[in-house]
Each structure stands twice: as structure tokens, then as C-alpha cells.
mmCIF file of C-alpha atoms and ligand atoms in Angstrom:
data_model
loop_
_atom_site.group_PDB
_atom_site.id
_atom_site.type_symbol
_atom_site.label_atom_id
_atom_site.label_comp_id
_atom_site.label_asym_id
_atom_site.label_seq_id
_atom_site.Cartn_x
_atom_site.Cartn_y
_atom_site.Cartn_z
ATOM 1 C CA MET T 1 13.792 34.041 -9.512
ATOM 2 C CA PRO T 2 13.777 33.762 -6.510
ATOM 3 C CA LYS T 3 15.336 30.462 -4.566
ATOM 4 C CA PRO T 4 12.361 27.860 -3.325
ATOM 5 C CA SER T 5 13.450 28.160 0.256
ATOM 6 C CA LEU T 6 14.397 24.744 1.531
ATOM 7 C CA PRO T 7 12.397 22.885 4.085
ATOM 8 C CA LYS T 8 12.913 23.455 7.591
ATOM 9 C CA PRO T 9 13.935 20.990 9.655
ATOM 10 C CA PHE T 10 11.118 18.951 12.301
ATOM 11 C CA ALA T 11 10.687 16.586 15.271
ATOM 12 C CA PRO T 12 10.745 13.384 13.868
ATOM 13 C CA ASP T 13 6.865 11.708 14.774
ATOM 14 C CA SER T 14 8.081 8.235 16.039
ATOM 15 C CA LYS T 15 11.208 7.016 18.721
ATOM 16 C CA LEU T 16 12.876 4.855 14.875
ATOM 17 C CA VAL T 17 13.268 7.831 13.189
ATOM 18 C CA ALA T 18 17.253 7.608 12.930
ATOM 19 C CA ALA T 19 17.493 11.036 10.921
ATOM 20 C CA VAL T 20 15.217 13.292 9.535
ATOM 21 C CA LEU T 21 15.628 14.733 5.634
ATOM 22 C CA PRO T 22 13.261 17.024 5.394
ATOM 23 C CA SER T 23 11.445 16.646 1.766
ATOM 24 C CA PRO T 24 10.121 20.791 0.210
ATOM 25 C CA ASN T 25 7.246 18.267 -1.589
ATOM 26 C CA GLN T 26 3.680 18.533 1.051
ATOM 27 C CA ASP T 27 1.174 20.733 1.885
ATOM 28 C CA ALA T 28 -1.174 20.682 4.362
ATOM 29 C CA ARG T 29 -4.127 17.381 4.488
ATOM 30 C CA ALA T 30 -7.736 18.321 3.223
ATOM 31 C CA GLY T 31 -10.695 16.462 6.406
ATOM 32 C CA GLY T 32 -9.261 14.969 9.544
ATOM 33 C CA GLY T 33 -5.931 13.023 10.260
ATOM 34 C CA PRO T 34 -4.341 10.520 8.594
ATOM 35 C CA ASP T 35 -6.334 6.685 9.185
ATOM 36 C CA ILE T 36 -4.201 4.888 6.552
ATOM 37 C CA ILE T 37 -0.635 3.325 6.097
ATOM 38 C CA LEU T 38 0.145 2.820 3.206
ATOM 39 C CA LEU T 39 3.461 0.975 1.917
ATOM 40 C CA HIS T 40 5.240 1.218 -1.475
ATOM 41 C CA TYR T 41 8.450 0.064 -2.664
ATOM 42 C CA THR T 42 11.334 2.033 -4.401
ATOM 43 C CA GLY T 43 11.437 1.056 -7.227
ATOM 44 C CA MET T 44 15.221 2.629 -8.571
ATOM 45 C CA ALA T 45 18.478 1.163 -9.067
ATOM 46 C CA THR T 46 19.493 2.123 -6.104
ATOM 47 C CA ALA T 47 18.406 3.729 -1.960
ATOM 48 C CA GLU T 48 20.383 6.767 -2.346
ATOM 49 C CA GLU T 49 19.153 7.469 -6.278
ATOM 50 C CA ALA T 50 15.652 6.809 -4.582
ATOM 51 C CA LEU T 51 15.742 9.058 -1.473
ATOM 52 C CA ALA T 52 16.978 11.752 -3.854
ATOM 53 C CA ARG T 53 14.315 11.967 -6.053
ATOM 54 C CA LEU T 54 11.718 12.037 -3.155
ATOM 55 C CA ARG T 55 13.873 15.681 -1.922
ATOM 56 C CA ASP T 56 13.727 16.931 -5.068
ATOM 57 C CA PRO T 57 11.400 20.187 -5.530
ATOM 58 C CA ALA T 58 10.939 18.810 -10.066
ATOM 59 C CA ALA T 59 10.026 15.223 -8.769
ATOM 60 C CA LYS T 60 7.271 16.943 -6.517
ATOM 61 C CA VAL T 61 6.873 13.493 -5.291
ATOM 62 C CA SER T 62 7.904 12.064 -1.395
ATOM 63 C CA SER T 63 6.543 9.706 1.493
ATOM 64 C CA HIS T 64 6.932 10.921 5.855
ATOM 65 C CA TYR T 65 9.426 7.826 5.645
ATOM 66 C CA PHE T 66 11.820 5.691 3.891
ATOM 67 C CA LEU T 67 13.325 2.481 5.630
ATOM 68 C CA TYR T 68 16.830 1.414 3.840
ATOM 69 C CA GLN T 69 17.276 -2.740 3.768
ATOM 70 C CA ASP T 70 18.774 -2.574 6.558
ATOM 71 C CA GLY T 71 16.210 -1.391 8.824
ATOM 72 C CA ARG T 72 17.781 2.106 9.173
ATOM 73 C CA VAL T 73 13.873 5.438 9.190
ATOM 74 C CA VAL T 74 13.921 8.116 8.181
ATOM 75 C CA GLN T 75 11.455 10.498 8.428
ATOM 76 C CA LEU T 76 11.040 13.345 5.377
ATOM 77 C CA VAL T 77 7.413 14.525 5.762
ATOM 78 C CA PRO T 78 5.837 15.149 9.456
ATOM 79 C CA GLU T 79 2.649 12.774 9.807
ATOM 80 C CA ALA T 80 0.257 15.810 10.760
ATOM 81 C CA ARG T 81 1.715 16.494 6.928
ATOM 82 C CA ARG T 82 0.141 15.847 3.104
ATOM 83 C CA ALA T 83 3.013 13.644 1.134
ATOM 84 C CA TRP T 84 2.579 13.214 -2.528
ATOM 85 C CA HIS T 85 2.994 9.584 -2.801
ATOM 86 C CA ALA T 86 -0.834 7.827 -3.884
ATOM 87 C CA GLY T 87 -0.721 9.993 -7.083
ATOM 88 C CA GLU T 88 -4.642 9.069 -8.715
ATOM 89 C CA GLY T 89 -6.154 6.357 -6.618
ATOM 90 C CA SER T 90 -8.834 5.130 -4.554
ATOM 91 C CA TRP T 91 -9.909 3.338 -1.386
ATOM 92 C CA ALA T 92 -13.721 3.311 -0.229
ATOM 93 C CA ASN T 93 -15.028 5.885 -1.371
ATOM 94 C CA GLU T 94 -12.511 8.062 -0.842
ATOM 95 C CA ARG T 95 -10.825 9.661 -3.856
ATOM 96 C CA ASP T 96 -7.002 11.937 -2.875
ATOM 97 C CA ILE T 97 -5.442 9.441 -0.672
ATOM 98 C CA ASN T 98 -2.154 11.167 -0.220
ATOM 99 C CA SER T 99 -4.400 13.766 2.849
ATOM 100 C CA ARG T 100 -5.437 10.490 4.801
ATOM 101 C CA SER T 101 -2.616 8.533 4.600
ATOM 102 C CA ILE T 102 1.034 8.060 5.936
ATOM 103 C CA GLY T 103 3.139 6.779 2.714
ATOM 104 C CA ILE T 104 6.254 4.487 3.695
ATOM 105 C CA GLU T 105 8.713 3.911 0.960
ATOM 106 C CA ILE T 106 10.657 0.582 1.436
ATOM 107 C CA VAL T 107 14.628 0.355 0.170
ATOM 108 C CA ASN T 108 13.870 -2.605 -2.766
ATOM 109 C CA PRO T 109 14.441 -1.583 -6.465
ATOM 110 C CA GLY T 110 11.441 -4.076 -7.635
ATOM 111 C CA PRO T 111 10.640 -5.373 -11.060
ATOM 112 C CA ASP T 112 13.399 -2.994 -13.081
ATOM 113 C CA PHE T 113 15.868 -4.460 -10.837
ATOM 114 C CA GLY T 114 15.461 -8.002 -10.229
ATOM 115 C CA TYR T 115 12.971 -7.503 -7.502
ATOM 116 C CA PRO T 116 15.107 -9.697 -4.453
ATOM 117 C CA ASP T 117 13.638 -9.885 -1.270
ATOM 118 C CA PHE T 118 12.774 -8.214 1.257
ATOM 119 C CA PRO T 119 15.768 -8.639 4.305
ATOM 120 C CA ALA T 120 14.477 -10.037 7.262
ATOM 121 C CA ARG T 121 16.143 -6.586 9.045
ATOM 122 C CA GLN T 122 13.871 -4.199 6.744
ATOM 123 C CA ILE T 123 10.183 -6.681 7.751
ATOM 124 C CA GLU T 124 10.877 -5.864 11.541
ATOM 125 C CA ALA T 125 11.501 -1.853 11.188
ATOM 126 C CA VAL T 126 8.257 -1.857 8.939
ATOM 127 C CA ILE T 127 6.036 -3.953 11.337
ATOM 128 C CA ALA T 128 8.149 -1.424 13.942
ATOM 129 C CA LEU T 129 7.672 1.104 12.227
ATOM 130 C CA CYS T 130 4.116 0.161 11.725
ATOM 131 C CA ARG T 131 3.367 -1.095 15.050
ATOM 132 C CA ASP T 132 4.363 2.108 16.347
ATOM 133 C CA ILE T 133 1.892 4.682 14.195
ATOM 134 C CA ALA T 134 -1.110 2.127 14.413
ATOM 135 C CA ALA T 135 -1.125 2.134 18.281
ATOM 136 C CA ARG T 136 -0.530 6.930 18.293
ATOM 137 C CA ARG T 137 -2.886 7.387 15.909
ATOM 138 C CA ALA T 138 -5.450 4.020 15.996
ATOM 139 C CA ILE T 139 -5.505 2.757 12.487
ATOM 140 C CA ARG T 140 -7.940 0.361 11.626
ATOM 141 C CA ALA T 141 -5.284 -3.605 10.955
ATOM 142 C CA ASP T 142 -8.265 -2.967 7.045
ATOM 143 C CA ARG T 143 -6.552 0.097 6.347
ATOM 144 C CA VAL T 144 -2.892 -0.238 6.695
ATOM 145 C CA LEU T 145 -2.612 -1.114 2.370
ATOM 146 C CA ALA T 146 -0.361 -1.378 -1.068
ATOM 147 C CA HIS T 147 -0.210 0.984 -3.806
ATOM 148 C CA SER T 148 -1.370 -1.663 -5.670
ATOM 149 C CA ASP T 149 -4.782 -1.358 -3.548
ATOM 150 C CA VAL T 150 -5.707 2.385 -3.950
ATOM 151 C CA ALA T 151 -3.779 1.955 -7.898
ATOM 152 C CA PRO T 152 -4.559 -1.331 -9.428
ATOM 153 C CA GLU T 153 -3.773 -0.313 -12.866
ATOM 154 C CA ARG T 154 -1.405 1.816 -12.099
ATOM 155 C CA LYS T 155 0.817 0.034 -9.844
ATOM 156 C CA GLN T 156 2.827 -3.121 -8.138
ATOM 157 C CA ASP T 157 4.379 -2.014 -5.842
ATOM 158 C CA PRO T 158 5.219 -2.688 -2.800
ATOM 159 C CA GLY T 159 4.094 -6.487 -4.814
ATOM 160 C CA GLU T 160 4.010 -10.408 -4.113
ATOM 161 C CA LYS T 161 7.016 -10.724 -2.454
ATOM 162 C CA PHE T 162 5.904 -8.770 0.856
ATOM 163 C CA PRO T 163 5.402 -10.627 3.096
ATOM 164 C CA TRP T 164 1.635 -9.091 4.979
ATOM 165 C CA ASP T 165 1.278 -12.788 6.912
ATOM 166 C CA GLU T 166 4.224 -12.206 8.349
ATOM 167 C CA LEU T 167 3.106 -8.695 8.935
ATOM 168 C CA HIS T 168 -0.123 -9.824 10.096
ATOM 169 C CA SER T 169 1.531 -12.725 12.568
ATOM 170 C CA LYS T 170 3.210 -9.736 14.411
ATOM 171 C CA GLY T 171 -0.006 -8.127 14.242
ATOM 172 C CA VAL T 172 -0.003 -4.897 11.389
ATOM 173 C CA GLY T 173 -2.447 -5.159 8.929
ATOM 174 C CA HIS T 174 -5.594 -7.719 8.291
ATOM 175 C CA TRP T 175 -5.227 -11.215 6.471
ATOM 176 C CA VAL T 176 -6.407 -14.095 6.057
ATOM 177 C CA ALA T 177 -4.656 -17.345 5.467
ATOM 178 C CA PRO T 178 -5.436 -17.897 2.107
ATOM 179 C CA ALA T 179 -8.103 -20.825 0.870
ATOM 180 C CA PRO T 180 -6.010 -23.798 -1.305
ATOM 181 C CA LEU T 181 -5.469 -23.335 -5.694
ATOM 182 C CA VAL T 182 -8.187 -25.628 -6.322
ATOM 183 C CA GLU T 183 -9.793 -26.614 -10.460
ATOM 184 C CA GLY T 184 -12.938 -25.651 -11.248
ATOM 185 C CA PRO T 185 -14.931 -22.168 -12.713
ATOM 186 C CA THR T 186 -13.223 -18.934 -12.685
ATOM 187 C CA LEU T 187 -14.252 -15.667 -13.284
ATOM 188 C CA LYS T 188 -12.266 -14.226 -16.074
ATOM 189 C CA ARG T 189 -11.543 -11.401 -18.697
ATOM 190 C CA GLY T 190 -15.118 -11.445 -21.562
ATOM 191 C CA ASP T 191 -18.172 -12.372 -18.334
ATOM 192 C CA ARG T 192 -20.590 -11.790 -16.979
ATOM 193 C CA GLY T 193 -23.834 -12.199 -14.773
ATOM 194 C CA GLU T 194 -24.677 -12.626 -11.314
ATOM 195 C CA ALA T 195 -21.373 -14.171 -10.404
ATOM 196 C CA VAL T 196 -19.501 -11.254 -11.134
ATOM 197 C CA LEU T 197 -20.891 -8.756 -10.587
ATOM 198 C CA MET T 198 -21.398 -10.423 -6.500
ATOM 199 C CA LEU T 199 -17.526 -10.180 -6.570
ATOM 200 C CA GLN T 200 -17.152 -6.662 -8.121
ATOM 201 C CA THR T 201 -19.550 -6.643 -4.862
ATOM 202 C CA MET T 202 -16.915 -8.080 -2.548
ATOM 203 C CA LEU T 203 -14.067 -6.009 -3.713
ATOM 204 C CA ALA T 204 -16.074 -2.857 -3.429
ATOM 205 C CA ARG T 205 -16.766 -3.747 0.132
ATOM 206 C CA TYR T 206 -14.227 -4.642 0.957
ATOM 207 C CA GLY T 207 -13.013 -0.443 -0.508
ATOM 208 C CA TYR T 208 -11.083 -1.202 -3.962
ATOM 209 C CA SER T 209 -12.393 1.367 -5.999
ATOM 210 C CA VAL T 210 -14.211 -1.074 -9.220
ATOM 211 C CA PRO T 211 -17.100 -0.796 -12.017
ATOM 212 C CA VAL T 212 -20.065 -2.961 -10.355
ATOM 213 C CA SER T 213 -21.127 -3.658 -13.406
ATOM 214 C CA GLY T 214 -22.147 -7.852 -13.649
ATOM 215 C CA GLU T 215 -19.751 -7.295 -16.838
ATOM 216 C CA PHE T 216 -15.222 -8.926 -16.000
ATOM 217 C CA ASP T 217 -14.189 -5.933 -17.546
ATOM 218 C CA ALA T 218 -9.689 -5.138 -17.811
ATOM 219 C CA ALA T 219 -10.305 -2.853 -14.370
ATOM 220 C CA THR T 220 -12.153 -6.140 -12.956
ATOM 221 C CA GLY T 221 -8.711 -8.047 -14.023
ATOM 222 C CA ALA T 222 -6.191 -5.502 -12.948
ATOM 223 C CA VAL T 223 -8.609 -5.135 -9.273
ATOM 224 C CA VAL T 224 -8.657 -8.758 -8.850
ATOM 225 C CA ALA T 225 -4.932 -8.540 -9.185
ATOM 226 C CA ALA T 226 -4.486 -6.717 -6.935
ATOM 227 C CA PHE T 227 -5.981 -8.621 -4.773
ATOM 228 C CA GLN T 228 -4.078 -11.392 -4.980
ATOM 229 C CA ARG T 229 -0.314 -9.635 -5.135
ATOM 230 C CA HIS T 230 -2.053 -8.983 -1.386
ATOM 231 C CA PHE T 231 -4.247 -11.906 -0.152
ATOM 232 C CA ARG T 232 -3.571 -14.975 -1.955
ATOM 233 C CA ARG T 233 0.500 -14.747 -3.637
ATOM 234 C CA ALA T 234 -0.147 -18.582 -4.706
ATOM 235 C CA ARG T 235 -1.453 -16.921 -8.186
ATOM 236 C CA ILE T 236 -1.048 -13.377 -9.631
ATOM 237 C CA ASP T 237 -3.553 -13.459 -12.553
ATOM 238 C CA GLY T 238 -6.342 -11.199 -12.247
ATOM 239 C CA VAL T 239 -8.775 -14.813 -12.870
ATOM 240 C CA ALA T 240 -11.106 -15.020 -10.094
ATOM 241 C CA ASP T 241 -10.594 -18.434 -9.770
ATOM 242 C CA SER T 242 -12.521 -20.261 -6.392
ATOM 243 C CA SER T 243 -9.117 -19.515 -3.766
ATOM 244 C CA THR T 244 -9.438 -16.242 -4.641
ATOM 245 C CA VAL T 245 -13.354 -16.014 -3.680
ATOM 246 C CA ALA T 246 -12.854 -18.213 -1.376
ATOM 247 C CA THR T 247 -10.216 -15.749 0.663
ATOM 248 C CA LEU T 248 -11.958 -12.526 -0.271
ATOM 249 C CA ARG T 249 -15.258 -14.109 2.186
ATOM 250 C CA ASP T 250 -13.606 -14.597 4.605
ATOM 251 C CA LEU T 251 -11.727 -12.143 4.784
ATOM 252 C CA LEU T 252 -14.720 -10.116 4.696
ATOM 253 C CA ALA T 253 -15.884 -11.739 7.243
ATOM 254 C CA ALA T 254 -12.054 -11.056 9.166
ATOM 255 C CA ARG T 255 -12.760 -7.413 8.846
ATOM 256 C CA PRO T 256 -12.628 -5.445 12.111
ATOM 257 C CA ILE T 257 -16.440 -4.551 13.275
ATOM 258 C CA LEU T 258 -16.670 -1.326 11.577
ATOM 259 C CA ALA T 259 -17.245 2.446 14.722
ATOM 260 C CA ALA T 260 -20.918 2.805 13.700
HETATM 261 ZN ZN1 ZN N 301 4.342 3.611 -4.852
#
């Protein structure tokens, strides 16, 4: 059998790239250019293990960028090409997230290995890279997303330690100050009715893939937890308390005006 050809070196898309280490795990994008930035943590014991996997033809996974804890940026796949990081998922009725997105793997071993804080210089590098990509490609603030946003039942990354508020304060992503936790009525697994329907409608309007059925099922709970992990980190339990609902309402109201 012929050996698989090595991926060709390419010119980096961003001035922030310290090294290009091509991954063979890529193909052509379907449809238009990317208009989502999707953030991940690597979730493996070491950075080198994660980087090797993202370049291993057998693993069939990759990302456009790989961001070390010290802030160094490596590019694996040209932005014009489709990298394989999102897997099965959906956002705003789009299912081929890989075709629509630029994927950034942020080195952090994740909860299986103690889930350490993201170092400040790594977050500074995430912010700089996202600003660079968003400016070059006119990516809307509310399309800078977590892997958990597009695959709520499978994924938790980049997780509840990821500082979305700090990104937003530096001009990256869409975010509003979360409504405070208060005692009060909640919507949870098994509930049904108008209030559940309204919650699901708002989540779907923001972009989440959620059944709009009026029944608070397991899928709804997973989406509520994903929403909390990104936008209301004080309590991540998949229960829609009044703070969760108020934060969602504020977020929708504050969304950048959509182009016609
Ligand atoms: Zn991921």
C-alpha cells in the first residue's frame, strides 16, 4: 500500500502563529466561508500528546489552531480548509459545524486530569487570536462559541473555568452580566407546559439545538447546562432557575442586530 502523503506546509493565516505543523486531517469546506469560531480544551494529560493526536491520520481529528499554556500558537490546518474538531453537533440549524467554523484547541487537560485554571498568558493569546480571526473574517460576536454550545449532550469544553466574561471585556464574543442567583420557581426535568415551551423557544432562538416541545426532557437539561457553562457559571445543574431564564432573556435582547 502506498504511504499516505504528508500534508504540505502552508503559509500561516495569522501573524500570531509561531509555527505551522500541518495535519493531514482536513478536507474542503462545504458552502461559504467560516463564520463561527469554536473553542475547545484539549482534555488530554499533556500538550504533546494532544498535538500528536491532532496530526495522526488514524485519529481523524484536527483543529486550525493549537494554543499552548504559555500562549504559543501553532497552526495545523489552513483557515480556508475544513478541520475536523466539532464532530456531531448543531448551531442555528446548521449541522456541518466543521464547514462553518474555525477550531481552536486550547491546551488544558480538563476534568479527567484535575482541570487547572487557564493561565493568564494563555487567555491573552486566545483573545488576541480570536480578535485577529474575527476582524479578518467579520465573524459576529455571538458566533464565538464553546464546543459544548454546539454539542451539549456530548461535550463540556472549554468548560466552566473558561473566562468568557474576560474575553467579552476585551472585545471577543457575546456575553451579558448574569442575573444573580435567587430563590424561586425553577424548570427542571419532567416539567411541562407554557413556561418550558418559552424557555426552549428562547434557547433555540439564540442558536441552541433543543426540542421545542413544551416538555423538559434530558436534551433540554443538557442544553440548559451548556448555556449555564457559558453564560451563568455560578451554578451549572441543568435546572432553569429564574437567574438562568433572566440571563437568557438579557442575552437575546443584547444580541448584535442580525443582518437582513
Ligand atoms: Zn472540543
